[in-house]
mmCIF file of C-alpha atoms and ligand atoms in Angstrom:
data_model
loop_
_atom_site.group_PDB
_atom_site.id
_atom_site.type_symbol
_atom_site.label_atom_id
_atom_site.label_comp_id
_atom_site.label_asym_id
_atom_site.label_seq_id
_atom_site.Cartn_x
_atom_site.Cartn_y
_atom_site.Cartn_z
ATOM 1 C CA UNK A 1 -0.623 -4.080 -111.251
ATOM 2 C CA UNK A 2 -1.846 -7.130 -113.202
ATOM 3 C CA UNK A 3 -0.363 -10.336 -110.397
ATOM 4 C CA UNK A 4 0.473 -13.640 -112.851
ATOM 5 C CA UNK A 5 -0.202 -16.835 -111.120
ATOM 6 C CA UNK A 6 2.266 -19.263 -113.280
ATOM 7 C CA UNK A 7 2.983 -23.169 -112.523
ATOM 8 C CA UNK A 8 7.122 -23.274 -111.711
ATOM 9 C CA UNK A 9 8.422 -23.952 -115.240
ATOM 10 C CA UNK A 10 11.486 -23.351 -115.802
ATOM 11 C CA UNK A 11 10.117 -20.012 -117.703
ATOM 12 C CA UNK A 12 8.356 -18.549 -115.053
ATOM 13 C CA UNK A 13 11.533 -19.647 -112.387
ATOM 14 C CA UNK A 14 13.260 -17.673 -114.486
ATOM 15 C CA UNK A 15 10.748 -14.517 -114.673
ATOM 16 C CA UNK A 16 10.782 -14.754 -111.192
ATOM 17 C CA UNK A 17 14.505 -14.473 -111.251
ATOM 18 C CA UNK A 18 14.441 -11.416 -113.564
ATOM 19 C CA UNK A 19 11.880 -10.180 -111.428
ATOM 20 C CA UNK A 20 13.490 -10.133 -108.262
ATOM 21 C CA UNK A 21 17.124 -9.231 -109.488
ATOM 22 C CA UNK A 22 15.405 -5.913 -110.773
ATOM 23 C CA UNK A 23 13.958 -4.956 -107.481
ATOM 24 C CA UNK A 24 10.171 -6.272 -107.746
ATOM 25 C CA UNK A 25 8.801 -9.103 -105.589
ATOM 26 C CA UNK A 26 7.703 -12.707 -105.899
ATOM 27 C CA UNK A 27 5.757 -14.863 -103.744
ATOM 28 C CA UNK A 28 6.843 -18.552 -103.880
ATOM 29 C CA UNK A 29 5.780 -21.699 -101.775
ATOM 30 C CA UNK A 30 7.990 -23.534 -99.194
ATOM 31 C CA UNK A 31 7.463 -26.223 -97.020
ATOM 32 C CA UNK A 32 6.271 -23.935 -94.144
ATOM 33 C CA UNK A 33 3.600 -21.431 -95.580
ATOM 34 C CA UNK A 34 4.048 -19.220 -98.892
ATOM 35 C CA UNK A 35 6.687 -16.639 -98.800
ATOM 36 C CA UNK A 36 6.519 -12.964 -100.281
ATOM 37 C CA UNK A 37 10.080 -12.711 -101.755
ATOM 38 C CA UNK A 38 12.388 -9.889 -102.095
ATOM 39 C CA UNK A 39 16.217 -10.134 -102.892
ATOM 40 C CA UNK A 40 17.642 -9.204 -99.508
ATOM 41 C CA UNK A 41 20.228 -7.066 -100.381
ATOM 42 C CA UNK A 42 18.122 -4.730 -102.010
ATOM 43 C CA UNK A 43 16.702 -1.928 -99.698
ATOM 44 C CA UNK A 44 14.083 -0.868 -102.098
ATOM 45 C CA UNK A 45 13.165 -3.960 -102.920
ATOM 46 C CA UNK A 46 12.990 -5.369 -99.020
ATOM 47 C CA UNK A 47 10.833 -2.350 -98.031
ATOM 48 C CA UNK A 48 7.970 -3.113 -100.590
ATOM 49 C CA UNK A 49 7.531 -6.098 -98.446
ATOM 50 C CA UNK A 50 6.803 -4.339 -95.528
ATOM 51 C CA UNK A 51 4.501 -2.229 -97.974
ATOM 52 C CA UNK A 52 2.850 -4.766 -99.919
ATOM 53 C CA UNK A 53 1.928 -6.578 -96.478
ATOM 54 C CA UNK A 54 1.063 -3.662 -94.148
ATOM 55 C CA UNK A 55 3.853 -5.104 -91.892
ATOM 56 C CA UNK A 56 5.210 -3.446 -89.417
ATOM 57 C CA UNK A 57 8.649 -2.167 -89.594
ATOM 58 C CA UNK A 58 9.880 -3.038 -86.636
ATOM 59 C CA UNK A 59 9.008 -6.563 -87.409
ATOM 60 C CA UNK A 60 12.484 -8.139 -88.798
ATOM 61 C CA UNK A 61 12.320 -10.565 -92.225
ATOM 62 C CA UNK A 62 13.926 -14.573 -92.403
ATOM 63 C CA UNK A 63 16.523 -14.486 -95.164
ATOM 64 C CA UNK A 64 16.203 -18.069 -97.146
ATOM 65 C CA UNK A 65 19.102 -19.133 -98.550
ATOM 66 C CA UNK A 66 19.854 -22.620 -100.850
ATOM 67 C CA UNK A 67 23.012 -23.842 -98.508
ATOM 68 C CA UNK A 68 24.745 -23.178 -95.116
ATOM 69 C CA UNK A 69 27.610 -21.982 -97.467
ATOM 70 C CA UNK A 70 25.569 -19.331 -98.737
ATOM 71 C CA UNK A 71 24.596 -18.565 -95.140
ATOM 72 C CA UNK A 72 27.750 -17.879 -94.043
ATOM 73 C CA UNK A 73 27.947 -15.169 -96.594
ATOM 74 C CA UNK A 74 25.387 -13.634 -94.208
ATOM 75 C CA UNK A 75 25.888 -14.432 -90.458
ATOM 76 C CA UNK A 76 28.713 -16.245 -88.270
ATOM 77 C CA UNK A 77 27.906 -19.923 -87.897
ATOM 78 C CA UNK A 78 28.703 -20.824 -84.581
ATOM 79 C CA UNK A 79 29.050 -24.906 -84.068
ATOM 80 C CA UNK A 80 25.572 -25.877 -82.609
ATOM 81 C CA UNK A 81 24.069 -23.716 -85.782
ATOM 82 C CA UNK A 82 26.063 -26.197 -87.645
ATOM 83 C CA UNK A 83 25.345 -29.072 -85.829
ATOM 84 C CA UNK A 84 21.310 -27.667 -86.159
ATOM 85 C CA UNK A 85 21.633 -27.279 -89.920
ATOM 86 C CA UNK A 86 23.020 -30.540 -90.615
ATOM 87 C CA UNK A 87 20.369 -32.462 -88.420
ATOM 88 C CA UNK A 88 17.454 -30.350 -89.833
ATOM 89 C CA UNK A 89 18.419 -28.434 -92.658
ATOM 90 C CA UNK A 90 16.962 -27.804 -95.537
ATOM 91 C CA UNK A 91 13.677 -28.046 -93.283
ATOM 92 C CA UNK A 92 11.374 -25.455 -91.550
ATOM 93 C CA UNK A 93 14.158 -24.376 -88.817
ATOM 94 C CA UNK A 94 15.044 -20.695 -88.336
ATOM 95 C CA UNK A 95 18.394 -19.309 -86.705
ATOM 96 C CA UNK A 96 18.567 -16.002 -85.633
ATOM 97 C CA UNK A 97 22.496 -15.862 -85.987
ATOM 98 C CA UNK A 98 25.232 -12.816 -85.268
ATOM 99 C CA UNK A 99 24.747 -10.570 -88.423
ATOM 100 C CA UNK A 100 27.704 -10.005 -90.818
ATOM 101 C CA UNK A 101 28.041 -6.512 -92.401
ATOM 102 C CA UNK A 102 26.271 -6.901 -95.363
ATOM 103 C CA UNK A 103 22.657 -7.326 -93.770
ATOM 104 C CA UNK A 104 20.505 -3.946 -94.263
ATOM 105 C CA UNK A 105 19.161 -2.595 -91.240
ATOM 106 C CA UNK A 106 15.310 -2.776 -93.321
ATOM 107 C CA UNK A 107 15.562 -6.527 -93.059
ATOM 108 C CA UNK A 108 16.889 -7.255 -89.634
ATOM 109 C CA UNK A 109 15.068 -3.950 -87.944
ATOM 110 C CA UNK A 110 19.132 -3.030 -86.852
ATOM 111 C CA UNK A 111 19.229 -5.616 -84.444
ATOM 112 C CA UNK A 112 22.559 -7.685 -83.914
ATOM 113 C CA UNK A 113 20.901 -10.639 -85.486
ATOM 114 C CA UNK A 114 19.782 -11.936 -88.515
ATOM 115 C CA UNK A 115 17.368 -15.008 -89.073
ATOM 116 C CA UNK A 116 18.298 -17.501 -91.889
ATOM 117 C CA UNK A 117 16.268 -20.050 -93.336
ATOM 118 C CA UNK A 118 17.009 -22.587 -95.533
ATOM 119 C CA UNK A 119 13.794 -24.006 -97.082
ATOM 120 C CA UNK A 120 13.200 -27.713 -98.018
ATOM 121 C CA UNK A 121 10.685 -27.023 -101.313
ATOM 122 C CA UNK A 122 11.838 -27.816 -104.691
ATOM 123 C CA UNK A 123 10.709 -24.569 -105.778
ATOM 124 C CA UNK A 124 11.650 -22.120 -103.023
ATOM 125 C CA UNK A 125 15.299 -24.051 -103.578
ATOM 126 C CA UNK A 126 15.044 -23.879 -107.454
ATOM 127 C CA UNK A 127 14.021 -19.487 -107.434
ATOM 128 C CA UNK A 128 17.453 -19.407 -104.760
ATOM 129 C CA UNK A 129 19.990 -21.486 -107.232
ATOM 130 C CA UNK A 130 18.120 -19.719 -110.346
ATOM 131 C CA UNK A 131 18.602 -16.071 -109.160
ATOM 132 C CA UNK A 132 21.564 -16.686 -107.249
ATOM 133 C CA UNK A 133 20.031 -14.462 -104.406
ATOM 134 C CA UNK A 134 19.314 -14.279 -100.734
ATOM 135 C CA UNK A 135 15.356 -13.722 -100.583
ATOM 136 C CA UNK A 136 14.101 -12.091 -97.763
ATOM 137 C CA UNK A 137 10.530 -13.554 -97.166
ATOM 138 C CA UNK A 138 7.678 -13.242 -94.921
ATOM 139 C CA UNK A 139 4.967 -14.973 -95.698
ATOM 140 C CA UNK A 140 2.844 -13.865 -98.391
ATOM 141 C CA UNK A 141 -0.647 -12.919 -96.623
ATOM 142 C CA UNK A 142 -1.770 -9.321 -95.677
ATOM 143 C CA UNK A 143 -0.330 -8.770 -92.034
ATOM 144 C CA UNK A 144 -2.292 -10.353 -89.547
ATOM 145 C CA UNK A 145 -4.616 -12.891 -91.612
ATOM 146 C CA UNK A 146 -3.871 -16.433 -91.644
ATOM 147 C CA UNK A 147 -0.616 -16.826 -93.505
ATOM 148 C CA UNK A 148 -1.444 -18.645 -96.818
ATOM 149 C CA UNK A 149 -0.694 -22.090 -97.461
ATOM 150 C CA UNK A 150 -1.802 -22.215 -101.000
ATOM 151 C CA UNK A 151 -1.383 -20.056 -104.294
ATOM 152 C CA UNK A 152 -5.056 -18.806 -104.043
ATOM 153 C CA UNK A 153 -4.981 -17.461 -100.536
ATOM 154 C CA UNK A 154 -2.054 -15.660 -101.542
ATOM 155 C CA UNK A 155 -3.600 -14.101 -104.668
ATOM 156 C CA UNK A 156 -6.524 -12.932 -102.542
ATOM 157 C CA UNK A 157 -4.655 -11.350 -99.870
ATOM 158 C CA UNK A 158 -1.934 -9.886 -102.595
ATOM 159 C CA UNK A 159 -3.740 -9.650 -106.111
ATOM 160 C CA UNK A 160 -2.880 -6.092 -107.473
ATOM 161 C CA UNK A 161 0.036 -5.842 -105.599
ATOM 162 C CA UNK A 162 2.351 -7.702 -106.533
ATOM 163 C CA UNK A 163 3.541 -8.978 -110.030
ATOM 164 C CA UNK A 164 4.128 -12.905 -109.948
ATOM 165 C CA UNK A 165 3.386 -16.024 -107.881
ATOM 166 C CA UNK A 166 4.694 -19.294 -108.487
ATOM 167 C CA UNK A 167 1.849 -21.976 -107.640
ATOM 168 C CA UNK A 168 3.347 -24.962 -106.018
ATOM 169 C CA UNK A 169 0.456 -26.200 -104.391
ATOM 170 C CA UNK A 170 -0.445 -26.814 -101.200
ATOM 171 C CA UNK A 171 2.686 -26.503 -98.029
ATOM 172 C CA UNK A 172 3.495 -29.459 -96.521
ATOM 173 C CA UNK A 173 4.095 -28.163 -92.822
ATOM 174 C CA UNK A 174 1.478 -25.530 -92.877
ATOM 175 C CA UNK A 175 2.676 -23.257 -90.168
ATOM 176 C CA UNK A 176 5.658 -21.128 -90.256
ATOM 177 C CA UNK A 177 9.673 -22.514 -89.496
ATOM 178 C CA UNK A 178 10.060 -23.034 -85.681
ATOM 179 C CA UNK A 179 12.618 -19.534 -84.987
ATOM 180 C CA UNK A 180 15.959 -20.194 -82.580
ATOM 181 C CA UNK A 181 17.482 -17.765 -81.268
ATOM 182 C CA UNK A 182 21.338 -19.250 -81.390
ATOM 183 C CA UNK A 183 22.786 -15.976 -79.633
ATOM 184 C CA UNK A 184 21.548 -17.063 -76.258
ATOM 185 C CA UNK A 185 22.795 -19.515 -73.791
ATOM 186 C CA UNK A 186 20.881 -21.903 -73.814
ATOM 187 C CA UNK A 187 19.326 -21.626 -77.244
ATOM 188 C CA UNK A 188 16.000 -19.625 -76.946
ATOM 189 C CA UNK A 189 12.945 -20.870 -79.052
ATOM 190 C CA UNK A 190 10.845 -17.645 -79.550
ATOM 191 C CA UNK A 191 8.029 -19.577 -81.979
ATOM 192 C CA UNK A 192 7.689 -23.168 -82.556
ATOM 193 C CA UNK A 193 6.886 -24.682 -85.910
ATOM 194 C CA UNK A 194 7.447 -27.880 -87.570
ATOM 195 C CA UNK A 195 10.709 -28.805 -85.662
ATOM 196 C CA UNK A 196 9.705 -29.169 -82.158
ATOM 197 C CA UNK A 197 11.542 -28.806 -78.879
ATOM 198 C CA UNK A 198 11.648 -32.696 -78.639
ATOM 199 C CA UNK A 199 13.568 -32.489 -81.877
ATOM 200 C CA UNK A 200 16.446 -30.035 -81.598
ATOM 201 C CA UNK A 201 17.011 -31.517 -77.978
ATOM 202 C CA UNK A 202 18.714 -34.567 -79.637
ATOM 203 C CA UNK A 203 21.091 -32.382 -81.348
ATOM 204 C CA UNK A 204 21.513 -29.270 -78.710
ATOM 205 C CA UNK A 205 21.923 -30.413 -74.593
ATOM 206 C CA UNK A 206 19.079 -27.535 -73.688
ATOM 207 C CA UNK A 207 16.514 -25.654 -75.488
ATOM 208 C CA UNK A 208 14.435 -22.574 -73.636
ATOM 209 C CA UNK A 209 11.017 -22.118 -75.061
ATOM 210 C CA UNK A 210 10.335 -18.496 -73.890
ATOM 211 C CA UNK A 211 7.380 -18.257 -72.222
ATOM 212 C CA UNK A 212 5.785 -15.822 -74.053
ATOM 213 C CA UNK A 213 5.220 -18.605 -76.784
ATOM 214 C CA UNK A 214 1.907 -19.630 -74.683
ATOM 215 C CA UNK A 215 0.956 -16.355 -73.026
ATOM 216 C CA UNK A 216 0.172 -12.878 -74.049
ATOM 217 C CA UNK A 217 2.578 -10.009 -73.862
ATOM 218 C CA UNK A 218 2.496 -7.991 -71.012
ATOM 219 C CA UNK A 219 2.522 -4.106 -70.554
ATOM 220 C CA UNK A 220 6.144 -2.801 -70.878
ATOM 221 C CA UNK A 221 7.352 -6.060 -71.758
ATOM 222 C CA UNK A 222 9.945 -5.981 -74.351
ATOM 223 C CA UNK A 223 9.609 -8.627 -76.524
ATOM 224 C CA UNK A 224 12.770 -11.490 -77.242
ATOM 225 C CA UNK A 225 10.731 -11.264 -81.012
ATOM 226 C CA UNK A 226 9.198 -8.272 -82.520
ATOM 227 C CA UNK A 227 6.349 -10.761 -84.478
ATOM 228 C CA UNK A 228 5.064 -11.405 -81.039
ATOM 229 C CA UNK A 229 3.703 -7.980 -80.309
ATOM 230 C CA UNK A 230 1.609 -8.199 -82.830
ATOM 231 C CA UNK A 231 -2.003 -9.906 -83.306
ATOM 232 C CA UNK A 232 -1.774 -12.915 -85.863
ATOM 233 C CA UNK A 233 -2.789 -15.853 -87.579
ATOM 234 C CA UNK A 234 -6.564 -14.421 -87.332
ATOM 235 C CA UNK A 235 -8.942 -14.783 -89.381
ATOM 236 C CA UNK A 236 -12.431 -12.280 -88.796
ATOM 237 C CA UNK A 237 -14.517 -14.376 -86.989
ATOM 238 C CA UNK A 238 -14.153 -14.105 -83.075
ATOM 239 C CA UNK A 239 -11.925 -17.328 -81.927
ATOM 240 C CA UNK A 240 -12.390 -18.765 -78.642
ATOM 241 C CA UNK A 241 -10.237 -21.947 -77.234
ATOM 242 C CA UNK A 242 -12.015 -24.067 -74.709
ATOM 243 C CA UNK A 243 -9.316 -26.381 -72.786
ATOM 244 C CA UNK A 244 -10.231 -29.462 -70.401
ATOM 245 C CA UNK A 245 -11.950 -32.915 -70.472
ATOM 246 C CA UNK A 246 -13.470 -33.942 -73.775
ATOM 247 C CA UNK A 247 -16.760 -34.456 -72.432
ATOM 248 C CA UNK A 248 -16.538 -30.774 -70.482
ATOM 249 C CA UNK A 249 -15.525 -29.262 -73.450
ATOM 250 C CA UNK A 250 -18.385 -30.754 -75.352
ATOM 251 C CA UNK A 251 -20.805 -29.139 -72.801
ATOM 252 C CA UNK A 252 -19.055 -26.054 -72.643
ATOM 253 C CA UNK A 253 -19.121 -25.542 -76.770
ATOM 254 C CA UNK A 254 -22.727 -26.554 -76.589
ATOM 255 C CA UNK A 255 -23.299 -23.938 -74.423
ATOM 256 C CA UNK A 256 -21.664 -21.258 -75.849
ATOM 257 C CA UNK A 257 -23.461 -22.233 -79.036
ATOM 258 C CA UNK A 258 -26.442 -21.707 -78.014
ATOM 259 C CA UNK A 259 -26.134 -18.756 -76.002
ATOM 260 C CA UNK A 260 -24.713 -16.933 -79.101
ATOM 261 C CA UNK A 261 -27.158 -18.856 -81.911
ATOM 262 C CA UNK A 262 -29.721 -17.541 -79.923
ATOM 263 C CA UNK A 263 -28.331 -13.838 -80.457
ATOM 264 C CA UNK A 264 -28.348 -15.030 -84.252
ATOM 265 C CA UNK A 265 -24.369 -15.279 -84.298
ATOM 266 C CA UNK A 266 -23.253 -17.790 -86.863
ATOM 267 C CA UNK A 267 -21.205 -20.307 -84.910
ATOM 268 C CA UNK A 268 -18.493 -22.960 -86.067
ATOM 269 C CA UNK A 269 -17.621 -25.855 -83.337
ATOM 270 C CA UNK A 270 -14.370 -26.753 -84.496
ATOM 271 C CA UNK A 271 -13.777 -30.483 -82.905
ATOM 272 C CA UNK A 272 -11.110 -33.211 -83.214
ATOM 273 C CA UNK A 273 -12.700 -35.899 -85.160
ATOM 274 C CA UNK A 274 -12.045 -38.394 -82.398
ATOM 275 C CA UNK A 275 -14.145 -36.132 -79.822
ATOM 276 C CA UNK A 276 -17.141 -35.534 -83.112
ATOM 277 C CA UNK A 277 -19.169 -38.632 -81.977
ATOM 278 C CA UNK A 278 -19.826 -36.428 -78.189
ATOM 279 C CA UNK A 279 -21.511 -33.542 -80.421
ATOM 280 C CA UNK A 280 -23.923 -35.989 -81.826
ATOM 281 C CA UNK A 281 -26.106 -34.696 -84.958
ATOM 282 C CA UNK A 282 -25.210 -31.199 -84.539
ATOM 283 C CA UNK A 283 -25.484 -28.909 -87.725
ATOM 284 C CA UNK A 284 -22.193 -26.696 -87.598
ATOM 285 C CA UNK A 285 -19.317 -29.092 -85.946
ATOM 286 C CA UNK A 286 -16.066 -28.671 -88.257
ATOM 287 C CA UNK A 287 -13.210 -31.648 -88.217
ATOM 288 C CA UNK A 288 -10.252 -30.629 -86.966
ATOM 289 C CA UNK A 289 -8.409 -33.590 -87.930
ATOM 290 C CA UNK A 290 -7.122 -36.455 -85.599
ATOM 291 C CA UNK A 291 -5.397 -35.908 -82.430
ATOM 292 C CA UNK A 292 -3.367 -38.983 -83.628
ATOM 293 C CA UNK A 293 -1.996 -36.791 -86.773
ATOM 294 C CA UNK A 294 -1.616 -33.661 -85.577
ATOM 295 C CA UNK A 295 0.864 -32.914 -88.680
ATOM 296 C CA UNK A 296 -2.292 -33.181 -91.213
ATOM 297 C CA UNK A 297 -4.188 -30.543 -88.212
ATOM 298 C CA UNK A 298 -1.477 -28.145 -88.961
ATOM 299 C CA UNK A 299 -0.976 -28.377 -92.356
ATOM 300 C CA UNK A 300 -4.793 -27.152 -92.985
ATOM 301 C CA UNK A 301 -5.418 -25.036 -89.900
ATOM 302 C CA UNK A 302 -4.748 -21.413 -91.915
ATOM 303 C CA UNK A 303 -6.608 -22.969 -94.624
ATOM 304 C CA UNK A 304 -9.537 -23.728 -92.151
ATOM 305 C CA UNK A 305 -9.607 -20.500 -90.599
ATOM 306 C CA UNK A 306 -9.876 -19.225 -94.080
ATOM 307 C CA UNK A 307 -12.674 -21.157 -94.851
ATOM 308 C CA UNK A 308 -14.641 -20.141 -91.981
ATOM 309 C CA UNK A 309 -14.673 -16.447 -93.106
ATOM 310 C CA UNK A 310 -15.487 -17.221 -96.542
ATOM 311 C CA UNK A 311 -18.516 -19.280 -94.849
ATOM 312 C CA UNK A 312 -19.170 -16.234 -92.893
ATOM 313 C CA UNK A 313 -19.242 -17.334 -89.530
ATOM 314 C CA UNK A 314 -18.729 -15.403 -86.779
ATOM 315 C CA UNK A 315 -17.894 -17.249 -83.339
ATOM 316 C CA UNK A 316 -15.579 -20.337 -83.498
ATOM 317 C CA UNK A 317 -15.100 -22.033 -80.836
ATOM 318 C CA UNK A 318 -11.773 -24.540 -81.322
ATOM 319 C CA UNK A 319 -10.984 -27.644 -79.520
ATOM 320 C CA UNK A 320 -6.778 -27.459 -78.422
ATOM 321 C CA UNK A 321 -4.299 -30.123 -78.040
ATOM 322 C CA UNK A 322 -1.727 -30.888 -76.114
ATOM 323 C CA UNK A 323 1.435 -28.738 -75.973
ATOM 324 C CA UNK A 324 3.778 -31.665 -77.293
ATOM 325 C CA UNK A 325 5.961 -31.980 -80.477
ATOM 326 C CA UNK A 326 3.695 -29.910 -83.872
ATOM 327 C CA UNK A 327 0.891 -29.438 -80.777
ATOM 328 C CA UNK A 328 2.908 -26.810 -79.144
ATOM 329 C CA UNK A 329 3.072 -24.814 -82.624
ATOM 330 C CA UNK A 330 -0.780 -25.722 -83.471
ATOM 331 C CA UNK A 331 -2.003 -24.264 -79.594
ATOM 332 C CA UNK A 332 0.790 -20.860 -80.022
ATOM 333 C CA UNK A 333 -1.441 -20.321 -83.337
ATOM 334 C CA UNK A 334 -4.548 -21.127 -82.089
ATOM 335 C CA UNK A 335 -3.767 -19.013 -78.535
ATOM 336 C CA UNK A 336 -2.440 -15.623 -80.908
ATOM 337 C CA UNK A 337 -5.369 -16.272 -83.413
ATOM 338 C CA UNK A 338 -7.201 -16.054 -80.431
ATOM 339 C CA UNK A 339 -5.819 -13.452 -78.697
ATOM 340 C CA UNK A 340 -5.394 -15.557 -76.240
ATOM 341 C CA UNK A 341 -8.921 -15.809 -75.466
ATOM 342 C CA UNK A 342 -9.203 -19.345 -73.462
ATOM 343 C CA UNK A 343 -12.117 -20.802 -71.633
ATOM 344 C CA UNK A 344 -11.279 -24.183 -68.908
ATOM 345 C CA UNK A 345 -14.484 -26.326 -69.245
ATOM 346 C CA UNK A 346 -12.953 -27.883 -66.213
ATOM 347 C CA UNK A 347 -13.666 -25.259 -63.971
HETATM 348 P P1 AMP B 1 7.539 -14.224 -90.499
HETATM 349 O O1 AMP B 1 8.557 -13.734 -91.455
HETATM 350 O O2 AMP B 1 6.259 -13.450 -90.532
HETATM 351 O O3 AMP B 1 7.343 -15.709 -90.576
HETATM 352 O O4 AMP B 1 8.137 -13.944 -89.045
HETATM 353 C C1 AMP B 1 9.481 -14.111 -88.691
HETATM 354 C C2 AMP B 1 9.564 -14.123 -87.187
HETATM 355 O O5 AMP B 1 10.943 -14.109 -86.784
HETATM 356 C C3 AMP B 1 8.916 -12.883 -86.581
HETATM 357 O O6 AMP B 1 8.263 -13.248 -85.378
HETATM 358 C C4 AMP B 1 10.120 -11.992 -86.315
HETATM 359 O O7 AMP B 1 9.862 -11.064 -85.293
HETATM 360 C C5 AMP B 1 11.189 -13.011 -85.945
HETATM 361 N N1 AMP B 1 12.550 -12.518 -86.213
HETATM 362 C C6 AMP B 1 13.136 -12.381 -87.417
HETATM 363 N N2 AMP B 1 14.378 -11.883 -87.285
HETATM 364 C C7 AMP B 1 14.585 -11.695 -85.959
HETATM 365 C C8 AMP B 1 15.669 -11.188 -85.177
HETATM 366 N N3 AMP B 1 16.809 -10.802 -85.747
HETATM 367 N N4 AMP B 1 15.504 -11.133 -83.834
HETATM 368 C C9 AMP B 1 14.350 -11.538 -83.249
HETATM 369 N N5 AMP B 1 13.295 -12.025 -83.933
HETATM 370 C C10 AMP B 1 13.401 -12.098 -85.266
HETATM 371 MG MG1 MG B 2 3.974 -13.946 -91.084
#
C-alpha cells in the first residue's frame, strides 16, 4: 500500500474523510502525540488498528470526538465529567466514562467503560466536524516504540500500511492525554499526561493517582488499565534512570559510562541542561531541556528517544525529575521506557 503524506488542505481533510467513512484508516496529529484513526463504529475498520500497530487486543482505544455533545452520543456524562470537560476540554484529558450501547466491544475490549477524548488540534478537530465521525485513535507508532510526535516518525513506523497521513507538524504536549477513570470514587488517574493532578484538583475535591503509575506491575496483578501491562514508550537502546543529588548522579553516569565504553557500548548521557556544566567536556552528554520548562522536555522526549536509535546508541542513561505537575507524566515515561530500570546515586 502506497501511504500519502499530504499537508491538511481542505482536499486531503476531505480524502481523509472519504477514507475513513469507507472503512480504511488515517493517522492525524493532535495536541498529545499523532493518532492512527479509525471511525469507531466500524468493527472492521477499528480492528485494522490493532493490526496495523501490532497492538494488543486486550488493550482498549480513546474515542475523540469534536464536542461533549457528541460525547454523550457515546457514554453517560456524569456532573464532575462535565465539570472536567468544561475546565479542560478540548485539551489532552481522557475520561473513561459508563459506555452507552452503541460502543463495539473491539474498541473498549467489552469493558463497562469507554474512554473519550476530545482533542484541542485544529486538524484532529477539523477530520471530526469534516467526517462527522467518532475516530477511535491510538497513537500512530508500531506498538511499543516511542509514540510519534511528528508526521515522519509516523511514516517510518506505518509506511506501507496505511493509506494517508495528514502532516500537522510537530505536537504541542508531546506525551499522550492524562486518562481518568470517572467510574471510581474518588476519580482514579491510571496515566498522567499534560493535565496534571495539581490541575484537575481545582475542579474535582480528590484525585487517586494509582500507584501503578510509578511502579511496575506485579505478578497476578490485574491491571485498573490494560496499556499498563505492556512495555512502552521504548526505543532499542537499553534505558537506565539514575535518581538522587545532581552531583551523585553526575558520578554515577560517569561511571556507568565508562564501565560500558570500555566494553565498546555506545553510550548517550542524557542530562538537564542546568546539571550539563557538572559533565564538563564530555563527548556524548545529550540536553534534556531545562528543569525550569519541563513542558518543552516533554514535548521532544519521544522525539529524543528516536534520535538516539537512529544515532545508534546503545546504553542511555537519563537524568529524572521531580514527580510534580508534566514531571509526573515525563518520569511514568521515562520509568516504562525503562522498564523500570532505576539506579539511586544516593546510595
Ligand atoms: P493509547 O490509545 O495507546 O494512548 O492508550 C490509551 C490508554 O487508555 C491505554 O493505557 C488503555 O489501556 C487505556 N484505556 C482505554 N480505554 C480504557 C478503559 N475502558 N478502561 C481502562 N483503561 C482504558
Ligand atoms: Mg500508545
Amino acid at each position: 500500500m502506497n501511504t500519502q503524506v499530504l499537508p491538511p488542505t481542505k482536499e486531503a481533510l476531505e480524502l481523509a474523510s472519504e477514507l475513513l467513512r469507507n472503512g480504511q484508516l488515517v493517522a492525524f496529529p493532535t495536541e498529545t502525540v499523532y493518532g492512527l484513526g479509525a471511525n469507531a463504529l466500524d468493527e472492521a475498520a477499528v480492528r485494522g488498528i490493532f493490526s496495523a500497530k501490532g497492538r494488543p487486543a486486550d488493550n482498549p482505544l480513546i474515542v475523540h470526538v469534536s464536542d461533549a455533545a457528541s460525547a454523550e452520543a457515546l457514554c453517560q456524562l456524569t456532573p464532575d465529567a462535565r465539570k472536567l470537560m468544561a475546565a479542560f476540554c478540548p485539551g489532552p484529558l481522557t475520561l473513561l466514562l459508563p459506555k452507552k450501547n452503541c460502543i463495539l466491544p473491539v474498541v473498549n475490549a467489552g469493558l463497562p467503560s469507554v474512554a473519550i477524548r476530545i482533542p484541542n488540534h485544529p486538524v484532529a478537530q477539523a477530520l471530526l466536524h469534516a467526517s462527522r465521525l467518532p475516530i477511535a485513535a491510538p497513537s500512530a507508532n508500531v506498538s511499543g516504540r516511542p509514540s510519534p510526535t511528528t508526521a515522519a516518525h509516523v511514516r517510518y513506523d506505518l509506511h506501507g500500511r496505511i493509506p494517508l497521513i495528514l502532516d500537522g507538524g510537530t505536537c504541542q504536549v508531546g506525551l499522550e492525554s492524562t486518562v481518568l477513570d470517572m467510574t471510581t470514587n474518588p476519580p482514579n488517574l491510571l496515566r498522567p499526561g499534560g493535565i496534571s493532578p495539581e490541575m484537575l484538583l481545582t475542579v474535582l475535591p480528590e484525585v487517586r493517582v494509582v500507584d501503578s503509575v510509578l511502579r511496575p506491575m506485579q505478578e497476578g496483578e490485574k491491571p485498573l488499565s490494560p496499556g499498563m501491562m505492556y512495555r512502552h514508550y521504548a526505543p532499542e537502546a537499553k534505558l537506565i534512570l539514575v535518581k538522587g543529588q545532581p552531583g551523585h548522579v553526575c558520578n554515577r553516569c560517569e561511571a556507568l559510562y565508562r564501565e560500558a565504553t570500555e566494553q565498546g557500548v555506545s553510550v548517550r548521557i542524557l542530562v538537564f541542561e542546568e546539571h550539563l556544566p557538572l559533565y564538563g567536556e564530555h563527548p556524548h552528554l545529550v540536553p534534556l531541556g531545562s528543569l525550569g520548562n519541563l513542558e518543552a522536555v516533554a514535548q521532544l522526549l519521544f522525539s529524543l528517544l528516536r534520535q538516539m536509535d537512529e544515532d545508534g546508541a546503545q546504553l542511555l542513561l537519563c537524568e529524572v525529575p521531580e514527580p510534580k505537575g508534566i514531571g509526573l507524566a515525563i518520569l511514568n515515561r521515562l520509568c516504562r521506557a525503562a522498564s523500570f530500570c532505576m539506579e539511586d546515586a544516593d546510595q
